Amino acid sequence: MRWEIEDTAEQAAFRQEFREWLAANLPKGWMDAVDSGDADSFEKVRASSGFNPFAWTGTIGRSRYAAPLWPKEYGGLSGEPWMQQVIRSELVRYRLPTVAINLLGVGLAGPTIIEHGTEAQKERYLRKILSGEEIWCQLFSEPGSGSDLASLATRAVRDGDEWVVTGQKVWTTLAQFAQFGMLLARTDPNVPKHEGLTYFILDMKSPGVEVRPLKQMTGSSEFNEVFFTDVRVPDANRVGAVGDGWRCARTTLMNERVALSGISLDPVSFAGGTRRDPWRSFLDSVPDRSNPLVRQRLAQFYIETELKEITSFRASSARARGQQPGPEGAVNKVFNAEYNQRRSSFSLDAHGMAGVAWLAGDRDAEARAQTFLRARANTIEGGTSEVLRNQMAERILGLPRDIEVGKGMPWTDIKRN
Ligand SMILES: Cc1cc2nc3c(=O)[nH]c(=O)nc-3n(C[C@H](O)[C@H](O)[C@H](O)COP(=O)(O)OP(=O)(O)OC[C@H]3O[C@@H](n4cnc5c(N)ncnc54)[C@H](O)[C@@H]3O)c2cc1C
């Protein structure tokens, strides 16, 4: 990371401790090659080491460093938010993935279970989330309920010690690989929409769950439609009280904003595996850097990259004061999403015709186009930029609240599309 606050003695000691752990767990020569600044010698070490990013997420997941804020008894360090920042900066420095393959488990399900789950649920699920043994998905959005999530229609009806779930979800990322899902369902349709929801842990292999992958414009299938036909969920899998699902879901959503605001074109992502210094690679990838207009744009991206880092630090210092992720998560998420779109669009522009048409096998050109297409989703997933701006207007600027149709009315009486 290019922007750094000088470490306190405690932070420097923790950084050293984490470096020692990296040295003991990374292939021989890896850190020295990065420290030497010679991209070719690093590439040689990387290629010959057989480094496997999937196995690596398991290694770090079992080490306590993947979730330093989680309690010690469930695989974390019971630590401080600055520890996360130190770990992330070391991962970026040593060209390691900063995003777990089980992003939704580590970033969303884990914090929700820690805050609202029973001891038995914490014991059963948290460690396997960190080790990546059990992948999670988020079963919230439905065809008629995205931004207005609390209007959702999937029903859960109690039957003794079980609940019977019927309905449909959509945009469910990783559902095709997931063992468990965070399910938000309507348990009481006769009260106002936010009050009739309950939060469950759903075993994705339960009879009656059908997952249908959707193809995106990038050509891949990240997300799915998920159908439930009389799916039985034990009451022991309920998170929080009956009717308290909205409060639990808010914990998931706040943490989602923080998790997604950490994803950018710069840090070494899981999908991208290990690469060279990300900012340097970006600069090197831009042709015609002597063009004054190109230089202006690059300088602007540099300013924005610095701003992104500073805003992240502000968000983590709010958490250091013991606060739950709040509206600053929305600021970060909107800024990061729009930055990704501006930068991926610039990368295509900078290559002129080659940005949109290339010879088969040109992997750099393919990657640029993929990044551009995937970035379109950034301003939609995890809450759209419009809806997050509404939140900032209300919660940070104190402006009048957005109009809420059907406020206080029973869910059954509200007109839905
Ligand atoms: C790549 C990707 C992955 C996703 N993964 C998941 C997942 O794993 N699990 C999950 O549950 N969901 C997931 N989602 C769904 C995502 O959360 C929703 O798409 C998002 O909340 C928007 O809902 P919607 O698509 O129904 O759009 P709508 O809510 O129908 O919005 C349509 C348009 O209206 C605007 N709008 C709506 N309400 C307002 C308002 N009050 N003020 C101003 N403008 C408004 C929106 O900004 C948008 O432009 C994913 C989405 C994407 C793109």
Short mmCIF file of C-alpha atoms and ligand atoms in Angstrom, two decimals:
data_model
loop_
_atom_site.label_atom_id
_atom_site.label_comp_id
_atom_site.label_asym_id
_atom_site.label_seq_id
_atom_site.Cartn_x
_atom_site.Cartn_y
_atom_site.Cartn_z
CA MET A 1 0.00 0.00 0.00
CA ARG A 2 1.42 3.39 -0.95
CA TRP A 3 -0.52 5.36 1.66
CA GLU A 4 0.43 4.45 5.18
CA ILE A 5 0.08 5.93 8.63
CA GLU A 6 3.27 5.37 10.57
CA ASP A 7 2.91 2.33 12.81
CA THR A 8 2.72 2.70 16.57
CA ALA A 9 5.08 0.40 18.50
CA GLU A 10 2.20 -2.04 19.02
CA GLN A 11 1.30 -2.01 15.33
CA ALA A 12 4.94 -2.45 14.27
CA ALA A 13 5.23 -5.48 16.59
CA PHE A 14 2.05 -6.98 15.14
CA ARG A 15 3.27 -6.36 11.58
CA GLN A 16 6.51 -8.14 12.45
CA GLU A 17 4.59 -11.05 13.98
CA PHE A 18 2.46 -11.39 10.84
CA ARG A 19 5.52 -11.19 8.58
CA GLU A 20 7.11 -14.00 10.55
CA TRP A 21 3.97 -16.06 10.07
CA LEU A 22 4.06 -15.30 6.32
CA ALA A 23 7.74 -16.27 6.15
CA ALA A 24 6.93 -19.62 7.77
CA ASN A 25 3.96 -20.33 5.50
CA LEU A 26 4.86 -18.94 2.07
CA PRO A 27 7.05 -20.77 -0.46
CA LYS A 28 10.78 -20.24 0.09
CA GLY A 29 12.16 -17.10 -1.53
CA TRP A 30 8.72 -15.52 -2.10
CA MET A 31 9.10 -12.58 0.28
CA ASP A 32 12.73 -11.91 -0.64
CA ALA A 33 11.76 -11.79 -4.32
CA VAL A 34 9.01 -9.23 -3.62
CA ASP A 35 11.30 -7.19 -1.37
CA SER A 36 13.98 -7.12 -4.09
CA GLY A 37 11.52 -5.17 -6.30
CA ASP A 38 12.52 -7.30 -9.29
CA ALA A 39 9.25 -8.35 -10.95
CA ASP A 40 10.94 -11.05 -13.07
CA SER A 41 12.59 -12.82 -10.15
CA PHE A 42 9.29 -12.73 -8.24
CA GLU A 43 7.52 -14.19 -11.26
CA LYS A 44 10.10 -17.01 -11.38
CA VAL A 45 9.62 -17.85 -7.68
CA ARG A 46 5.85 -17.70 -8.06
CA ALA A 47 5.76 -19.93 -11.13
CA SER A 48 8.12 -22.57 -9.68
CA SER A 49 6.51 -22.62 -6.19
CA GLY A 50 3.26 -24.31 -7.21
CA PHE A 51 1.46 -21.70 -5.07
CA ASN A 52 -2.25 -22.51 -4.97
CA PRO A 53 -4.50 -19.57 -4.00
CA PHE A 54 -7.36 -21.95 -3.04
CA ALA A 55 -5.14 -23.84 -0.60
CA TRP A 56 -3.74 -20.52 0.63
CA THR A 57 -7.18 -19.26 1.78
CA GLY A 58 -7.45 -22.43 3.89
CA THR A 59 -3.97 -21.86 5.36
CA ILE A 60 -4.63 -18.26 6.34
CA GLY A 61 -8.21 -19.13 7.36
CA ARG A 62 -6.93 -21.58 9.97
CA SER A 63 -4.27 -19.13 11.21
CA ARG A 64 -6.53 -16.57 13.03
CA TYR A 65 -5.20 -13.82 10.72
CA ALA A 66 -8.10 -14.11 8.25
CA ALA A 67 -10.58 -12.58 10.71
CA PRO A 68 -8.67 -10.78 13.47
CA LEU A 69 -11.85 -9.19 14.85
CA TRP A 70 -13.58 -12.52 15.45
CA PRO A 71 -13.45 -13.94 19.00
CA LYS A 72 -10.42 -16.14 19.77
CA GLU A 73 -12.62 -19.13 20.59
CA TYR A 74 -14.02 -19.12 17.04
CA GLY A 75 -10.80 -18.75 15.07
CA GLY A 76 -10.10 -15.00 15.32
CA LEU A 77 -7.78 -12.90 17.48
CA SER A 78 -10.40 -10.93 19.47
CA GLY A 79 -8.34 -8.09 18.00
CA GLU A 80 -8.60 -4.44 16.98
CA PRO A 81 -9.66 -3.09 13.56
CA TRP A 82 -6.16 -1.72 12.87
CA MET A 83 -4.92 -5.31 12.83
CA GLN A 84 -7.09 -5.97 9.79
CA GLN A 85 -5.50 -2.95 8.09
CA VAL A 86 -1.98 -4.17 8.91
CA ILE A 87 -2.75 -7.68 7.64
CA ARG A 88 -4.33 -6.36 4.44
CA SER A 89 -1.39 -4.07 3.71
CA GLU A 90 1.05 -6.98 4.16
CA LEU A 91 -1.05 -9.21 1.89
CA VAL A 92 -1.06 -6.53 -0.81
CA ARG A 93 2.66 -5.98 -0.35
CA TYR A 94 3.45 -9.69 -0.75
CA ARG A 95 1.08 -10.12 -3.75
CA LEU A 96 -1.33 -12.37 -1.89
CA PRO A 97 -5.11 -12.62 -2.27
CA THR A 98 -6.91 -10.08 -0.08
CA VAL A 99 -10.34 -11.57 -0.73
CA ALA A 100 -11.31 -15.02 0.57
CA ILE A 101 -13.07 -17.35 -1.85
CA ASN A 102 -15.67 -17.61 0.92
CA LEU A 103 -16.15 -13.82 0.92
CA LEU A 104 -19.84 -14.04 1.81
CA GLY A 105 -19.13 -16.44 4.66
CA VAL A 106 -16.21 -14.49 6.14
CA GLY A 107 -17.55 -11.01 5.40
CA LEU A 108 -21.30 -11.43 5.96
CA ALA A 109 -22.46 -14.71 7.56
CA GLY A 110 -19.70 -14.88 10.19
CA PRO A 111 -20.27 -11.39 11.67
CA THR A 112 -24.06 -11.99 11.68
CA ILE A 113 -23.74 -15.32 13.52
CA ILE A 114 -21.26 -13.77 15.97
CA GLU A 115 -23.72 -10.97 16.75
CA HIS A 116 -27.07 -12.79 16.70
CA GLY A 117 -26.39 -16.56 16.64
CA THR A 118 -26.60 -19.11 19.46
CA GLU A 119 -23.48 -20.64 21.01
CA ALA A 120 -24.29 -23.90 19.19
CA GLN A 121 -24.42 -22.04 15.85
CA LYS A 122 -21.13 -20.26 16.53
CA GLU A 123 -19.51 -23.56 17.44
CA ARG A 124 -20.91 -25.36 14.39
CA TYR A 125 -20.31 -22.83 11.60
CA LEU A 126 -17.63 -20.20 12.28
CA ARG A 127 -14.40 -22.18 11.98
CA LYS A 128 -15.50 -23.91 8.76
CA ILE A 129 -16.34 -20.51 7.28
CA LEU A 130 -12.80 -19.30 7.95
CA SER A 131 -11.10 -22.43 6.65
CA GLY A 132 -13.20 -22.27 3.47
CA GLU A 133 -14.46 -25.82 4.06
CA GLU A 134 -18.05 -24.56 3.85
CA ILE A 135 -18.96 -21.91 1.31
CA TRP A 136 -21.90 -19.59 2.02
CA CYS A 137 -24.35 -17.61 -0.07
CA GLN A 138 -26.81 -14.82 0.70
CA LEU A 139 -30.47 -15.63 0.01
CA PHE A 140 -31.97 -12.14 0.33
CA SER A 141 -32.96 -10.59 -3.05
CA GLU A 142 -36.04 -11.74 -4.94
CA PRO A 143 -37.43 -10.90 -8.38
CA GLY A 144 -39.76 -8.28 -6.81
CA SER A 145 -37.57 -7.24 -3.86
CA GLY A 146 -34.07 -5.85 -4.23
CA SER A 147 -33.63 -2.29 -3.00
CA ASP A 148 -36.90 -2.65 -1.08
CA LEU A 149 -35.66 -5.89 0.45
CA ALA A 150 -38.11 -5.84 3.38
CA SER A 151 -40.99 -6.36 0.92
CA LEU A 152 -39.79 -9.91 0.13
CA ALA A 153 -42.34 -12.72 -0.32
CA THR A 154 -40.57 -16.05 0.36
CA ARG A 155 -42.65 -17.66 3.11
CA ALA A 156 -41.57 -19.74 6.10
CA VAL A 157 -44.41 -21.44 7.99
CA ARG A 158 -43.81 -23.14 11.32
CA ASP A 159 -44.52 -26.89 11.59
CA GLY A 160 -43.49 -28.21 15.03
CA ASP A 161 -39.70 -27.98 15.37
CA GLU A 162 -39.30 -27.10 11.70
CA TRP A 163 -40.18 -24.37 9.24
CA VAL A 164 -41.48 -25.03 5.72
CA VAL A 165 -40.04 -22.60 3.18
CA THR A 166 -41.60 -21.80 -0.22
CA GLY A 167 -40.59 -19.08 -2.68
CA GLN A 168 -37.82 -17.80 -4.93
CA LYS A 169 -34.57 -15.84 -4.62
CA VAL A 170 -32.45 -14.33 -7.39
CA TRP A 171 -28.93 -12.92 -7.93
CA THR A 172 -27.66 -15.46 -5.39
CA THR A 173 -23.89 -15.34 -5.80
CA LEU A 174 -22.07 -18.68 -5.37
CA ALA A 175 -25.33 -20.59 -4.64
CA GLN A 176 -24.19 -23.32 -7.04
CA PHE A 177 -21.16 -24.03 -4.81
CA ALA A 178 -22.57 -23.15 -1.38
CA GLN A 179 -23.21 -25.53 1.51
CA PHE A 180 -25.22 -22.94 3.46
CA GLY A 181 -27.26 -19.83 2.77
CA MET A 182 -28.32 -16.86 4.89
CA LEU A 183 -32.05 -16.95 4.28
CA LEU A 184 -34.42 -14.08 4.98
CA ALA A 185 -38.07 -15.21 4.86
CA ARG A 186 -41.52 -13.88 5.78
CA THR A 187 -42.92 -15.62 8.84
CA ASP A 188 -45.82 -13.21 9.48
CA PRO A 189 -47.53 -11.49 6.51
CA ASN A 190 -50.07 -9.71 8.73
CA VAL A 191 -47.71 -7.18 10.33
CA PRO A 192 -45.74 -4.28 8.72
CA LYS A 193 -43.12 -5.57 6.27
CA HIS A 194 -40.03 -5.11 8.47
CA GLU A 195 -41.63 -6.85 11.46
CA GLY A 196 -42.69 -10.11 9.80
CA LEU A 197 -39.25 -11.40 8.75
CA THR A 198 -37.09 -14.14 10.28
CA TYR A 199 -33.48 -15.07 9.53
CA PHE A 200 -32.46 -18.71 8.97
CA ILE A 201 -29.39 -20.76 8.11
CA LEU A 202 -30.40 -22.91 5.16
CA ASP A 203 -28.59 -26.13 4.22
CA MET A 204 -28.39 -25.75 0.44
CA LYS A 205 -28.49 -29.53 -0.01
CA SER A 206 -31.96 -29.78 1.62
CA PRO A 207 -34.64 -31.49 -0.50
CA GLY A 208 -36.71 -28.89 -2.38
CA VAL A 209 -33.85 -26.43 -3.04
CA GLU A 210 -33.21 -25.92 -6.76
CA VAL A 211 -30.34 -23.75 -8.00
CA ARG A 212 -30.31 -22.46 -11.60
CA PRO A 213 -27.20 -20.53 -12.70
CA LEU A 214 -27.74 -17.27 -14.66
CA LYS A 215 -25.30 -16.25 -17.40
CA GLN A 216 -23.90 -12.71 -17.11
CA MET A 217 -22.67 -10.46 -19.91
CA THR A 218 -19.09 -11.36 -18.92
CA GLY A 219 -19.92 -14.92 -20.01
CA SER A 220 -19.55 -16.38 -16.52
CA SER A 221 -22.25 -17.48 -14.07
CA GLU A 222 -21.49 -15.88 -10.72
CA PHE A 223 -25.06 -15.79 -9.54
CA ASN A 224 -28.20 -17.92 -9.66
CA GLU A 225 -31.92 -18.22 -9.28
CA VAL A 226 -32.83 -20.35 -6.25
CA PHE A 227 -36.26 -21.97 -5.89
CA PHE A 228 -37.69 -23.42 -2.65
CA THR A 229 -40.46 -26.01 -2.73
CA ASP A 230 -41.57 -27.06 0.77
CA VAL A 231 -38.00 -26.95 2.08
CA ARG A 232 -37.77 -28.03 5.73
CA VAL A 233 -35.50 -25.96 7.99
CA PRO A 234 -35.01 -26.96 11.65
CA ASP A 235 -35.94 -24.26 14.16
CA ALA A 236 -32.41 -24.74 15.57
CA ASN A 237 -31.22 -23.00 12.35
CA ARG A 238 -33.12 -19.81 13.17
CA VAL A 239 -30.81 -16.84 13.84
CA GLY A 240 -32.30 -14.37 16.32
CA ALA A 241 -35.92 -14.31 17.43
CA VAL A 242 -38.96 -14.99 15.25
CA GLY A 243 -39.87 -11.63 13.64
CA ASP A 244 -36.42 -10.14 14.34
CA GLY A 245 -35.00 -11.02 10.92
CA TRP A 246 -34.71 -7.42 9.75
CA ARG A 247 -32.36 -6.51 12.62
CA CYS A 248 -30.15 -9.54 11.82
CA ALA A 249 -30.30 -8.74 8.08
CA ARG A 250 -29.12 -5.18 8.76
CA THR A 251 -25.98 -6.61 10.40
CA THR A 252 -25.40 -8.68 7.24
CA LEU A 253 -26.02 -5.69 4.95
CA MET A 254 -23.78 -3.27 6.88
CA ASN A 255 -20.98 -5.84 6.81
CA GLU A 256 -21.64 -6.47 3.10
CA ARG A 257 -20.96 -2.81 2.33
CA VAL A 258 -17.66 -3.00 4.21
CA ALA A 259 -16.72 -6.30 2.50
CA LEU A 260 -17.60 -5.04 -0.99
CA SER A 261 -15.95 -1.65 -0.50
CA GLY A 262 -12.68 -3.57 0.01
CA ILE A 263 -12.89 -5.07 -3.46
CA SER A 264 -11.22 -2.92 -6.05
CA LEU A 265 -9.20 -3.19 -9.17
CA ASP A 266 -6.03 -2.60 -7.15
CA PRO A 267 -5.61 -5.16 -4.39
CA VAL A 268 -4.62 -8.64 -5.46
CA SER A 269 -7.98 -10.33 -5.68
CA PHE A 270 -8.60 -14.02 -5.21
CA ALA A 271 -9.73 -14.42 -8.80
CA GLY A 272 -6.68 -12.61 -10.09
CA GLY A 273 -4.28 -14.66 -8.01
CA THR A 274 -0.86 -13.17 -7.53
CA ARG A 275 0.33 -10.29 -9.66
CA ARG A 276 2.87 -7.49 -9.71
CA ASP A 277 2.46 -4.25 -7.79
CA PRO A 278 -1.13 -3.43 -8.77
CA TRP A 279 -0.76 0.34 -9.21
CA ARG A 280 2.48 -0.09 -11.18
CA SER A 281 0.82 -2.72 -13.41
CA PHE A 282 -2.03 -0.31 -14.10
CA LEU A 283 0.38 2.50 -15.06
CA ASP A 284 2.44 0.18 -17.25
CA SER A 285 -0.68 -1.06 -19.00
CA VAL A 286 -1.61 2.43 -20.24
CA PRO A 287 -0.18 3.28 -23.67
CA ASP A 288 0.69 6.81 -24.75
CA ARG A 289 1.47 8.14 -21.27
CA SER A 290 3.03 11.28 -22.76
CA ASN A 291 -0.38 12.40 -24.02
CA PRO A 292 -1.35 15.33 -21.73
CA LEU A 293 -4.99 14.19 -21.51
CA VAL A 294 -3.93 10.68 -20.49
CA ARG A 295 -1.56 12.13 -17.88
CA GLN A 296 -4.37 14.25 -16.42
CA ARG A 297 -6.59 11.19 -16.10
CA LEU A 298 -3.80 9.15 -14.49
CA ALA A 299 -3.10 11.87 -11.95
CA GLN A 300 -6.81 11.99 -11.13
CA PHE A 301 -6.89 8.20 -10.60
CA TYR A 302 -3.89 8.53 -8.31
CA ILE A 303 -5.75 11.13 -6.21
CA GLU A 304 -8.82 8.89 -6.07
CA THR A 305 -6.78 5.83 -5.11
CA GLU A 306 -5.31 7.77 -2.19
CA LEU A 307 -8.77 8.98 -1.20
CA LYS A 308 -10.07 5.43 -1.23
CA GLU A 309 -7.36 4.34 1.20
CA ILE A 310 -7.99 7.31 3.49
CA THR A 311 -11.75 6.69 3.52
CA SER A 312 -11.11 3.03 4.41
CA PHE A 313 -8.92 4.12 7.30
CA ARG A 314 -11.69 6.43 8.52
CA ALA A 315 -14.20 3.58 8.38
CA SER A 316 -11.89 1.28 10.32
CA SER A 317 -11.12 3.91 12.93
CA ALA A 318 -14.89 4.28 13.48
CA ARG A 319 -14.95 0.54 14.11
CA ALA A 320 -11.92 0.90 16.39
CA ARG A 321 -14.11 3.12 18.56
CA GLY A 322 -16.36 0.09 18.97
CA GLN A 323 -19.02 1.19 16.45
CA GLN A 324 -20.76 -1.23 14.11
CA PRO A 325 -20.17 -0.49 10.42
CA GLY A 326 -22.37 2.54 9.72
CA PRO A 327 -23.10 4.99 6.90
CA GLU A 328 -19.37 5.45 6.22
CA GLY A 329 -19.57 1.92 4.77
CA ALA A 330 -22.03 3.35 2.23
CA VAL A 331 -19.64 6.22 1.37
CA ASN A 332 -16.82 3.76 0.75
CA LYS A 333 -18.95 1.36 -1.25
CA VAL A 334 -20.34 4.06 -3.58
CA PHE A 335 -16.93 5.65 -4.11
CA ASN A 336 -15.19 2.37 -4.77
CA ALA A 337 -17.88 1.08 -7.15
CA GLU A 338 -17.87 4.25 -9.25
CA TYR A 339 -14.06 4.46 -9.20
CA ASN A 340 -13.88 0.89 -10.55
CA GLN A 341 -16.24 1.83 -13.37
CA ARG A 342 -14.37 5.02 -14.27
CA ARG A 343 -11.02 3.29 -14.27
CA SER A 344 -12.03 0.20 -16.21
CA SER A 345 -13.72 2.43 -18.77
CA PHE A 346 -10.56 4.57 -19.05
CA SER A 347 -8.46 1.42 -19.63
CA LEU A 348 -10.57 0.62 -22.70
CA ASP A 349 -10.50 4.23 -23.95
CA ALA A 350 -6.73 4.40 -23.58
CA HIS A 351 -6.33 1.46 -25.97
CA GLY A 352 -8.54 3.02 -28.66
CA MET A 353 -9.84 0.44 -31.14
CA ALA A 354 -7.81 -2.28 -29.41
CA GLY A 355 -10.01 -1.72 -26.36
CA VAL A 356 -12.98 -3.24 -28.14
CA ALA A 357 -11.50 -5.50 -30.84
CA TRP A 358 -8.44 -7.71 -30.53
CA LEU A 359 -6.80 -10.79 -31.99
CA ALA A 360 -7.84 -14.07 -30.39
CA GLY A 361 -5.52 -15.04 -27.56
CA ASP A 362 -4.65 -11.47 -26.45
CA ARG A 363 -5.19 -12.16 -22.75
CA ASP A 364 -4.50 -8.58 -21.61
CA ALA A 365 -7.18 -7.24 -23.95
CA GLU A 366 -9.62 -9.92 -22.80
CA ALA A 367 -8.92 -9.13 -19.14
CA ARG A 368 -9.48 -5.39 -19.76
CA ALA A 369 -12.84 -6.02 -21.41
CA GLN A 370 -13.86 -8.49 -18.68
CA THR A 371 -12.97 -5.99 -15.97
CA PHE A 372 -14.96 -3.27 -17.74
CA LEU A 373 -18.03 -5.49 -18.11
CA ARG A 374 -17.86 -6.86 -14.53
CA ALA A 375 -17.51 -3.36 -13.07
CA ARG A 376 -21.06 -2.52 -14.30
CA ALA A 377 -22.37 -4.71 -11.46
CA ASN A 378 -20.41 -2.80 -8.79
CA THR A 379 -22.99 -0.01 -8.53
CA ILE A 380 -25.85 -2.55 -8.18
CA GLU A 381 -24.57 -5.42 -5.99
CA GLY A 382 -24.67 -4.90 -2.23
CA GLY A 383 -27.10 -1.96 -2.59
CA THR A 384 -27.32 0.38 -5.57
CA SER A 385 -25.49 3.71 -5.56
CA GLU A 386 -28.85 5.55 -5.68
CA VAL A 387 -30.15 3.76 -2.60
CA LEU A 388 -26.88 4.23 -0.71
CA ARG A 389 -26.94 7.95 -1.58
CA ASN A 390 -30.43 8.07 -0.03
CA GLN A 391 -28.94 6.54 3.14
CA MET A 392 -26.13 9.10 3.23
CA ALA A 393 -28.65 11.92 2.69
CA GLU A 394 -30.73 10.70 5.62
CA ARG A 395 -28.18 9.40 8.09
CA ILE A 396 -25.19 11.65 7.47
CA LEU A 397 -26.72 14.88 6.11
CA GLY A 398 -29.96 14.65 8.12
CA LEU A 399 -32.13 15.34 5.06
CA PRO A 400 -35.82 14.30 5.00
CA ARG A 401 -36.45 10.57 4.65
CA ASP A 402 -37.16 8.89 1.33
CA ILE A 403 -40.88 8.23 0.70
CA GLU A 404 -41.90 4.84 2.10
CA VAL A 405 -44.99 3.43 0.44
CA GLY A 406 -47.17 1.38 2.77
CA LYS A 407 -45.45 2.51 5.96
CA GLY A 408 -47.03 0.85 9.00
CA MET A 409 -49.47 -1.18 6.87
CA PRO A 410 -49.61 -5.00 7.13
CA TRP A 411 -47.43 -6.54 4.37
CA THR A 412 -50.47 -8.34 2.86
CA ASP A 413 -52.19 -4.96 2.23
CA ILE A 414 -49.25 -3.35 0.39
CA LYS A 415 -49.46 -3.38 -3.40
CA ARG A 416 -46.42 -5.19 -4.86
CA ASN A 417 -45.20 -5.71 -8.41
C1 LIG B 1 -23.30 -9.10 -9.35
C2 LIG B 1 -24.44 -9.12 -8.38
C3 LIG B 1 -24.40 -10.01 -7.31
C4 LIG B 1 -25.45 -10.05 -6.40
N1 LIG B 1 -25.38 -10.98 -5.38
C5 LIG B 1 -26.43 -11.08 -4.53
C6 LIG B 1 -26.45 -12.11 -3.55
O1 LIG B 1 -25.52 -12.92 -3.44
N2 LIG B 1 -27.52 -12.22 -2.74
C7 LIG B 1 -28.57 -11.36 -2.80
O2 LIG B 1 -29.50 -11.50 -2.01
N3 LIG B 1 -28.61 -10.37 -3.75
C8 LIG B 1 -27.56 -10.22 -4.61
N4 LIG B 1 -27.57 -9.24 -5.58
C9 LIG B 1 -28.77 -8.41 -5.72
C10 LIG B 1 -28.58 -6.95 -5.33
O3 LIG B 1 -28.52 -6.79 -3.95
C11 LIG B 1 -29.78 -6.20 -5.96
O4 LIG B 1 -29.62 -6.27 -7.36
C12 LIG B 1 -29.81 -4.76 -5.53
O5 LIG B 1 -30.16 -4.65 -4.18
C13 LIG B 1 -30.83 -3.94 -6.37
O6 LIG B 1 -32.07 -4.58 -6.41
P1 LIG B 1 -32.83 -4.85 -7.79
O7 LIG B 1 -31.86 -5.50 -8.73
O8 LIG B 1 -34.08 -5.56 -7.48
O9 LIG B 1 -33.15 -3.40 -8.38
P2 LIG B 1 -34.37 -2.46 -7.97
O10 LIG B 1 -34.47 -2.38 -6.48
O11 LIG B 1 -35.58 -2.90 -8.72
O12 LIG B 1 -33.86 -1.06 -8.51
C14 LIG B 1 -33.99 -0.67 -9.89
C15 LIG B 1 -33.44 0.75 -10.03
O13 LIG B 1 -34.24 1.65 -9.22
C16 LIG B 1 -33.39 2.39 -8.33
N5 LIG B 1 -34.09 2.59 -7.06
C17 LIG B 1 -34.78 1.66 -6.35
N6 LIG B 1 -35.27 2.20 -5.21
C18 LIG B 1 -34.87 3.49 -5.19
C19 LIG B 1 -35.07 4.59 -4.27
N7 LIG B 1 -35.77 4.42 -3.15
N8 LIG B 1 -34.51 5.79 -4.58
C20 LIG B 1 -33.78 5.95 -5.73
N9 LIG B 1 -33.59 4.96 -6.65
C21 LIG B 1 -34.12 3.74 -6.38
C22 LIG B 1 -32.16 1.51 -8.14
O14 LIG B 1 -31.04 2.30 -7.76
C23 LIG B 1 -32.01 0.90 -9.53
O15 LIG B 1 -31.31 1.79 -10.37
C24 LIG B 1 -26.54 -9.16 -6.52
C25 LIG B 1 -26.58 -8.24 -7.58
C26 LIG B 1 -25.54 -8.22 -8.51
C27 LIG B 1 -25.60 -7.25 -9.64
#
